[in-house]
C-alpha atoms as one frame of an Amber mdcrd trajectory, in Angstrom:
protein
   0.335 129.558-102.265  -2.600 128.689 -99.609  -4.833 131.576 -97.599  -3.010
 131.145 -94.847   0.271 132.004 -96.631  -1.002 134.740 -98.665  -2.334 136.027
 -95.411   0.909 135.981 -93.317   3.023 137.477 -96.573   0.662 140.488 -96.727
   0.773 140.731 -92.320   3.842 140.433 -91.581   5.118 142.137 -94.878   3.137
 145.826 -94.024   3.038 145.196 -90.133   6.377 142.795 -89.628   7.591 143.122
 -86.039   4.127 143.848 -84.529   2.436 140.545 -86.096   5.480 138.408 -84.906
   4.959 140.295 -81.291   1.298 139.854 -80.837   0.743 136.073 -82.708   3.308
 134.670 -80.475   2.199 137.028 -77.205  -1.320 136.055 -77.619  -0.963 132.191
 -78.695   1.455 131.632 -75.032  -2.301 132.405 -73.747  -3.649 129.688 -75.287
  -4.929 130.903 -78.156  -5.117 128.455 -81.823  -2.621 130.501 -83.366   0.057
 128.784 -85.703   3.244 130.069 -84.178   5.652 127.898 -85.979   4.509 129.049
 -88.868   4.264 132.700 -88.219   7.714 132.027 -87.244   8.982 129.951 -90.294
   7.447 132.639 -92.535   9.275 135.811 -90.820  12.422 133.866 -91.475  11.462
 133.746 -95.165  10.878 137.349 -95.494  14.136 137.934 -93.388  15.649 135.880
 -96.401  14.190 138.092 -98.789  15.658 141.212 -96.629  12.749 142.572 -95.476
  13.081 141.852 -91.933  16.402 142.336 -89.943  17.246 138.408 -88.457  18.407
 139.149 -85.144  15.920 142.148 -84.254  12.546 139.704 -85.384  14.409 136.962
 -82.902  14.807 139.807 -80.249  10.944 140.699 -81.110   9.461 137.127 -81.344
  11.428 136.293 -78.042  10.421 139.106 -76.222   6.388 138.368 -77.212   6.755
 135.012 -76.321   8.310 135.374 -72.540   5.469 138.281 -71.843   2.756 135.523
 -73.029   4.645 133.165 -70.417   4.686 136.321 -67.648   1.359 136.131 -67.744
  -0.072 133.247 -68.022   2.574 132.408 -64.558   0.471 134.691 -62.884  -2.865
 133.932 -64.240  -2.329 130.373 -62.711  -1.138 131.882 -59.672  -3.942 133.572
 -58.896  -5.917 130.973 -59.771  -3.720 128.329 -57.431  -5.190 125.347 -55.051
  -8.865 126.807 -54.770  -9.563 126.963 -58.699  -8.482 122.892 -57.908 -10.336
 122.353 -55.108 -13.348 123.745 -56.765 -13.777 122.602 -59.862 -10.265 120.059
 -60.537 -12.970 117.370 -59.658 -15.322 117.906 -63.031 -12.078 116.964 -64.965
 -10.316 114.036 -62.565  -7.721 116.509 -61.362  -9.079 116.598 -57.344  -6.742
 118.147 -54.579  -5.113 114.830 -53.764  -3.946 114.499 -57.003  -3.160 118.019
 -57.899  -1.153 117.925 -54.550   1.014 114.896 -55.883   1.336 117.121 -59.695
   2.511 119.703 -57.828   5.486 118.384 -55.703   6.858 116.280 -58.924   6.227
 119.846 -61.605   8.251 121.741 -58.758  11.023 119.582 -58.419  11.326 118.550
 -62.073   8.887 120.381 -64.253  11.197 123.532 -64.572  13.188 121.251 -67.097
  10.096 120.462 -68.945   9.364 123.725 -69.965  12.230 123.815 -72.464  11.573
 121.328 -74.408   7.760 121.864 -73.729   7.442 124.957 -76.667   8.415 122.036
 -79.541   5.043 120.806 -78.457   1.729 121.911 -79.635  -0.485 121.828 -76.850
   2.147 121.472 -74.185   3.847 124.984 -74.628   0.094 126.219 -73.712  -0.383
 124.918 -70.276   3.026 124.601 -68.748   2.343 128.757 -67.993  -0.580 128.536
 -66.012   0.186 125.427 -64.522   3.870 126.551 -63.288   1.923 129.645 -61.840
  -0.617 126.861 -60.209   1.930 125.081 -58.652   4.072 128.199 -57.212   7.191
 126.881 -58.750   9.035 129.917 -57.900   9.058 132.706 -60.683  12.867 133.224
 -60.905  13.337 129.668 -61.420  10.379 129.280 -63.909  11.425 132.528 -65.747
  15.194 131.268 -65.806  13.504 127.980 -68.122  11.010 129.376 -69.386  12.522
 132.451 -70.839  15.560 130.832 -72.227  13.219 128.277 -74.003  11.321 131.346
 -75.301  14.812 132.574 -77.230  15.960 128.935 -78.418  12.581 128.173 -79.697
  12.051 131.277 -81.828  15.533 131.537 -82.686  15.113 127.877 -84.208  11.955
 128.678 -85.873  13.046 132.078 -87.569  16.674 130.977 -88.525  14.838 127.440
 -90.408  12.369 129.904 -92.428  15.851 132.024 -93.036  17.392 128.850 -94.834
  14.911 127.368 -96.182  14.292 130.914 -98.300  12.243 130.622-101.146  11.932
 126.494-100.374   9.728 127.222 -97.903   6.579 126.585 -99.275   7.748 122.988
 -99.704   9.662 122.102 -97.155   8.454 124.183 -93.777   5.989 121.342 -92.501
   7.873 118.265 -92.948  10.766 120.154 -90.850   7.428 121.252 -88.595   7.024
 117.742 -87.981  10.583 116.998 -87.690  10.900 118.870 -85.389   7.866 117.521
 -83.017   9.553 114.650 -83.416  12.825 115.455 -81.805  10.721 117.139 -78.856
   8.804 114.053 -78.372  12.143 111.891 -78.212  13.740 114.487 -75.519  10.564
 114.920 -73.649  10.422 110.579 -73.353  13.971 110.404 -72.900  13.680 113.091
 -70.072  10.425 111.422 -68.287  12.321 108.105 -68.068  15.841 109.751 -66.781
  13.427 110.982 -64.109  11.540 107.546 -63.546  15.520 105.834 -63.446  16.458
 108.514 -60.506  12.963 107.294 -58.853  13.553 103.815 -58.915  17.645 103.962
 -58.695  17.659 101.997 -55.297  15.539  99.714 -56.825  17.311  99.273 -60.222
  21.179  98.862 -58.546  19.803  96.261 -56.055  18.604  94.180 -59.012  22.094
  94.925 -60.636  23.792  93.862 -57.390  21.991  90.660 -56.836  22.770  89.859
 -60.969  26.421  90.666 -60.427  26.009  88.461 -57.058  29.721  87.460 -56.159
  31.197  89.411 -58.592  31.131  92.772 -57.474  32.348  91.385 -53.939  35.753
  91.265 -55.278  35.712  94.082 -57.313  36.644  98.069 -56.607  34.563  99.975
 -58.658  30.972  97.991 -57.823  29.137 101.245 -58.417  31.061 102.594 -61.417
  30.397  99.198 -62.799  26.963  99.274 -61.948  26.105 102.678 -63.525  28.234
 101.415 -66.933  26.323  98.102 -67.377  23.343 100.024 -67.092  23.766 102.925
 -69.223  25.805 101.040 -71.427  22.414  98.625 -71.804  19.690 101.098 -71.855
  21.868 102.433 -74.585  22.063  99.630 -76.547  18.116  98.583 -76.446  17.063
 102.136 -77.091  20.080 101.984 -80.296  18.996  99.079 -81.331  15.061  99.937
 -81.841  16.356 102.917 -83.485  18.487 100.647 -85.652  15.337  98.757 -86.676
  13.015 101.462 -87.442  15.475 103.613 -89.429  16.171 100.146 -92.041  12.541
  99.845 -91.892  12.305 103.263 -93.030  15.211 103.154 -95.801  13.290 100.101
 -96.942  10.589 101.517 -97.399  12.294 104.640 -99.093  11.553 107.307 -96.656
  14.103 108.828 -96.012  14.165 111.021 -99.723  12.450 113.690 -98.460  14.687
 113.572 -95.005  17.736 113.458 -97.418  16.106 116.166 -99.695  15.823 118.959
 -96.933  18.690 118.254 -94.838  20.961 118.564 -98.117  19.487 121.753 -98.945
  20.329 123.126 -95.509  23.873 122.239 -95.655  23.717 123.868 -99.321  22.665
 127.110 -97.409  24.368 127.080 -94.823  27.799 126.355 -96.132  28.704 127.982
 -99.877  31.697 126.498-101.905  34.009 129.136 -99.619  34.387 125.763 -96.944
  35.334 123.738 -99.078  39.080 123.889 -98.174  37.730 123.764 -94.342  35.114
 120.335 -94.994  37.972 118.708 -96.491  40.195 118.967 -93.807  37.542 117.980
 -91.452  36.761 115.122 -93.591  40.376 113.987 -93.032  39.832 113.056 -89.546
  37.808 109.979 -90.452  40.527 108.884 -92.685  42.992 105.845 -91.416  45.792
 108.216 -92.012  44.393 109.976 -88.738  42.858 107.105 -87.330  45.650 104.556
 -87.122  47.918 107.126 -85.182  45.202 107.998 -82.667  44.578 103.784 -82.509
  48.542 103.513 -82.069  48.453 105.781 -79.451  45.451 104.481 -77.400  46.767
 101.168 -77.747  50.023 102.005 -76.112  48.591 104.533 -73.678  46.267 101.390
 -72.772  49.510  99.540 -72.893  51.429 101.454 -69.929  48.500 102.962 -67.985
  45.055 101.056 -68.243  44.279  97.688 -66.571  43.479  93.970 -67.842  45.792
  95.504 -70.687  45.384  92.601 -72.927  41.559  92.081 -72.506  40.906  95.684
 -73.126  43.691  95.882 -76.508  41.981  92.878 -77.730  38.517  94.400 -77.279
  40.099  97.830 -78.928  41.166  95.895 -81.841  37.481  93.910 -81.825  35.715
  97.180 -82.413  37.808  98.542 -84.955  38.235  95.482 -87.107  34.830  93.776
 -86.760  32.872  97.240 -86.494  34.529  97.690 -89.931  33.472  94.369 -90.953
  29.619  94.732 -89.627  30.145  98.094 -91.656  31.097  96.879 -94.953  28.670
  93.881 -94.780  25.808  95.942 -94.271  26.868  98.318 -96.807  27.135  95.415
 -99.169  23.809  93.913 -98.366  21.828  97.314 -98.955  24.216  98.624-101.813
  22.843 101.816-101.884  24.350 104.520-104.447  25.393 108.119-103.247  24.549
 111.122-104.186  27.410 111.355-106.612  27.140 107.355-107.864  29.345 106.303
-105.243  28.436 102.541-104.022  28.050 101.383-100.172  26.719 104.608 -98.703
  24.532 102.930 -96.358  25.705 102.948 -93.810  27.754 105.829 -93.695  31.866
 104.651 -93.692  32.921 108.053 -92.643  30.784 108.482 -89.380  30.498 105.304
 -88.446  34.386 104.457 -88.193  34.759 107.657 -86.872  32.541 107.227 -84.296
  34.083 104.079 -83.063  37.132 104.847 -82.849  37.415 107.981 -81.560  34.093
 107.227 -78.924  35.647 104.060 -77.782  38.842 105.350 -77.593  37.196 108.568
 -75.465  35.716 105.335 -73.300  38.565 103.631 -72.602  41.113 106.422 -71.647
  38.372 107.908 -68.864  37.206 104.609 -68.234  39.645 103.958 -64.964  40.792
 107.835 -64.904  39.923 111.669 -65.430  37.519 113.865 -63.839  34.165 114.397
 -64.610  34.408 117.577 -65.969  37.584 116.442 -68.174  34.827 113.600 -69.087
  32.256 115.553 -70.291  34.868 118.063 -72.573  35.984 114.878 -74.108  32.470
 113.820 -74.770  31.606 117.315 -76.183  34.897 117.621 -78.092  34.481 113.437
 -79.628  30.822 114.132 -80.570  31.272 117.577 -82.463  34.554 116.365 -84.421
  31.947 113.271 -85.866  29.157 115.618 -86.579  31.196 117.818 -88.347  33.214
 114.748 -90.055  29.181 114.055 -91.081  28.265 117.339 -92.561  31.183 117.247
 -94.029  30.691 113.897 -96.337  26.885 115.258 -97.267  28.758 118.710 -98.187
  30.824 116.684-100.420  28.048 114.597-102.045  29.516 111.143-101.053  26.746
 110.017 -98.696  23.132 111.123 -98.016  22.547 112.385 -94.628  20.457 109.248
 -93.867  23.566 107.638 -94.895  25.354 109.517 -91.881  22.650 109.128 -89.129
  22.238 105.118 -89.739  26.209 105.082 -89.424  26.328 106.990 -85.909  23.270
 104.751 -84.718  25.256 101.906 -85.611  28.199 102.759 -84.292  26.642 103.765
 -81.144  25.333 100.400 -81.258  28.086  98.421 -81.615  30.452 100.488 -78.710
  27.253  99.922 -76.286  27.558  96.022 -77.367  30.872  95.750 -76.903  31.107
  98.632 -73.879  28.859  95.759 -72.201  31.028  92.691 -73.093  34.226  94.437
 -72.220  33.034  95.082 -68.312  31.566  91.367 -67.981  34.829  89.386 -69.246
  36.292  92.199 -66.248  34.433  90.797 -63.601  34.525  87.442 -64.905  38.460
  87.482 -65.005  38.133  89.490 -61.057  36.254  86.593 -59.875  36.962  83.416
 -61.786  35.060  81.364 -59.606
């Protein structure tokens, strides 16, 4: 084991819940202290059962959000005259501080959630809420809530990895910066989309030209096309980079971990359970629930035969992209099973049941009912995943590239489904 390992193990094994206090306290001020790994490592000696789980969360937690107490109010204090001073030595003058300031209090609050899954950014966003008088009970309300999932993450990874740690804590490190990166882009452009939204559904409107004249829903349309597309061209650079990446066999110490963490996290005692879970993605399910959209689609939806035909599209030729692409790769499982890549279970679970979700609350439902439906259809297929890595049929690479595909192919089609719609309103 390194120093630095050696180090924490004798710290936090004499001094425990004071080390995890004060490290994370004092590095919310700034200071280079690795708190992912002080964190990673107290989950490893809760493992060992030296350190109660829930009390070093409690702990950790409660040094982080005094760290972000303070450094609020440091930056308060500080406020437009620290700017006006000296903002001008690093390009950060009034004017601009001024503009900072109006977009970090209407939308910064968000950032500083996801901001602690980023080195350097879970430093600043403290002093600089405090700066820009974003009010405290809406700063603490983010920024306390991030304190608990953060370390609550941290700790319960060094928990499972147990005495794996050594080996696998900074590859999930990194993992994990990656995910926050992802949310933090994905959350910067949802905010550039509602800045530009006039602009974006005018070019829409003058694309759709006649069409949406003669159609009801021009807005609902609107919002589908788009998020239907941005979906698709964000999928499908995924889609590239993760073949690019199983190509390139990169994905083996991915496969590696994330196995292992299932392994922990469910023993041989849910078995019984992952089977029956792993039913759901099997035709015996799936053709009823088909059957049933199909007539429901039938009775109730509109341009009945456009949308059945488009239904029966996605099933049969999403389970012919499937098995194509399984055939070109020909990747063996885990336990020597061929065609694992893509995954069969997620992806056909994922396209039927999410374009089934689609077209039911495409023309009715609530928003609410909407986003249950969403919740309920995207938990079922994560669980359907774990459950075929549980099993050893299919790596969990296996199961991501299926759900990117899938999500692929429902965007594609999502998209082709509403054009032939307006084509067939205005045939012109």
């Amino acid at each position: 084991m390194s120093f630095l390992s050696d180090m924490l193990n004798h710290l936090l094994e004499q001094y425990g819940y004071s080390v995890l206090f004060f490290s994370l306290f004092l590095e919310m001020l700034a200071l280079p202290l690795p708190g992912e790994l002080i964190m990673t490592y107290a989950g490893l000696i809760v493992n060992q059962g030296k350190l109660d789980w829930l009390l070093s969360i409690l702990i950790a937690g409660t040094g982080t959000t005094l760290g972000m107490t303070v450094t609020y109010w440091i930056g308060y204090r500080l406020g437009n005259p620290f700017f006006e001073k000296y903002g001008s030595r690093f390009h950060f003058g009034p004017d601009k501080f001024e503009k900072v300031s109006k977009w970090f209090g209407r939308y910064g609050n968000k950032m500083l959630i996801i901001g602690y899954y980023i080195p350097g950014v879970r430093h600043i966003t403290g002093y600089f809420s405090g700066t820009t008088r974003l009010p405290f009970r809406k700063y603490a309300l983010y920024a306390y809530s991030g304190a608990f999932l953060w370390v609550s993450v941290f700790i319960s990874l060094g928990k499972l990895l147990g005495p794996k740690w050594e080996k696998y804590h900074h590859t999930v490190n990194v993992y994990i910066l990656v995910i926050g990166l992802i949310l933090v882009t994905g959350y910067v452009l949802f905010i550039l989309y509602k800045k530009n939204k006039q602009r974006i559904h005018e070019r829409i409107d003058i694309w759709l030209e006649k069409g949406m004249q003669h159609y009801h829903s021009a807005r609902k349309v609107k919002v589908i096309l788009l998020t239907a597309g941005a979906l698709f061209i964000a999928l499908f650079s995924l889609m590239i980079g993760l073949i690019e990446n199983f190509l390139e066999h990169e994905f083996v110490k991915f496969d590696e971990i994330t196995i292992y963490i299932v392994e922990q996290v469910f023993d041989h005692s849910w078995t019984d359970s992952m089977n029956r879970w792993a039913f759901f993605s099997s035709y015996r399910i799936l053709l009823p629930v088909i059957l049933l959209a199909s007539l429901w689609i039938w009775f109730k939806g509109k341009d009945r035969l456009l949308t059945i035909a488009f239904f029966a599209l996605v099933v049969v030729g999403g389970e012919g992209l499937a098995e194509g692409l399984r055939g070109i790769f020909h990747r063996i499982g885990p336990s020597g099973n061929p065609f694992t890549f893509p995954s069969e279970h997620a992806f056909i679970a994922l396209t039927v049941y999410g374009f089934t979700a689609f077209l039911l609350f495409r023309h009715h439902g609530k928003v609410l009912r909407r986003i249950i439906v969403v919740l309920a259809v995207s938990c079922l297929c994560l669980i359907i995943g774990i459950s075929a890595v549980y099993s050893g049929n299919e790596y969990p690479s296996d199961v991501i590239v299926g759900y990117v595909l899938a999500g692929l192919w429902i965007s594609l089609n999502v998209i082709l489904l509403e054009v032939f719609r307006l084509m067939r309103s205005n045939p012109q």
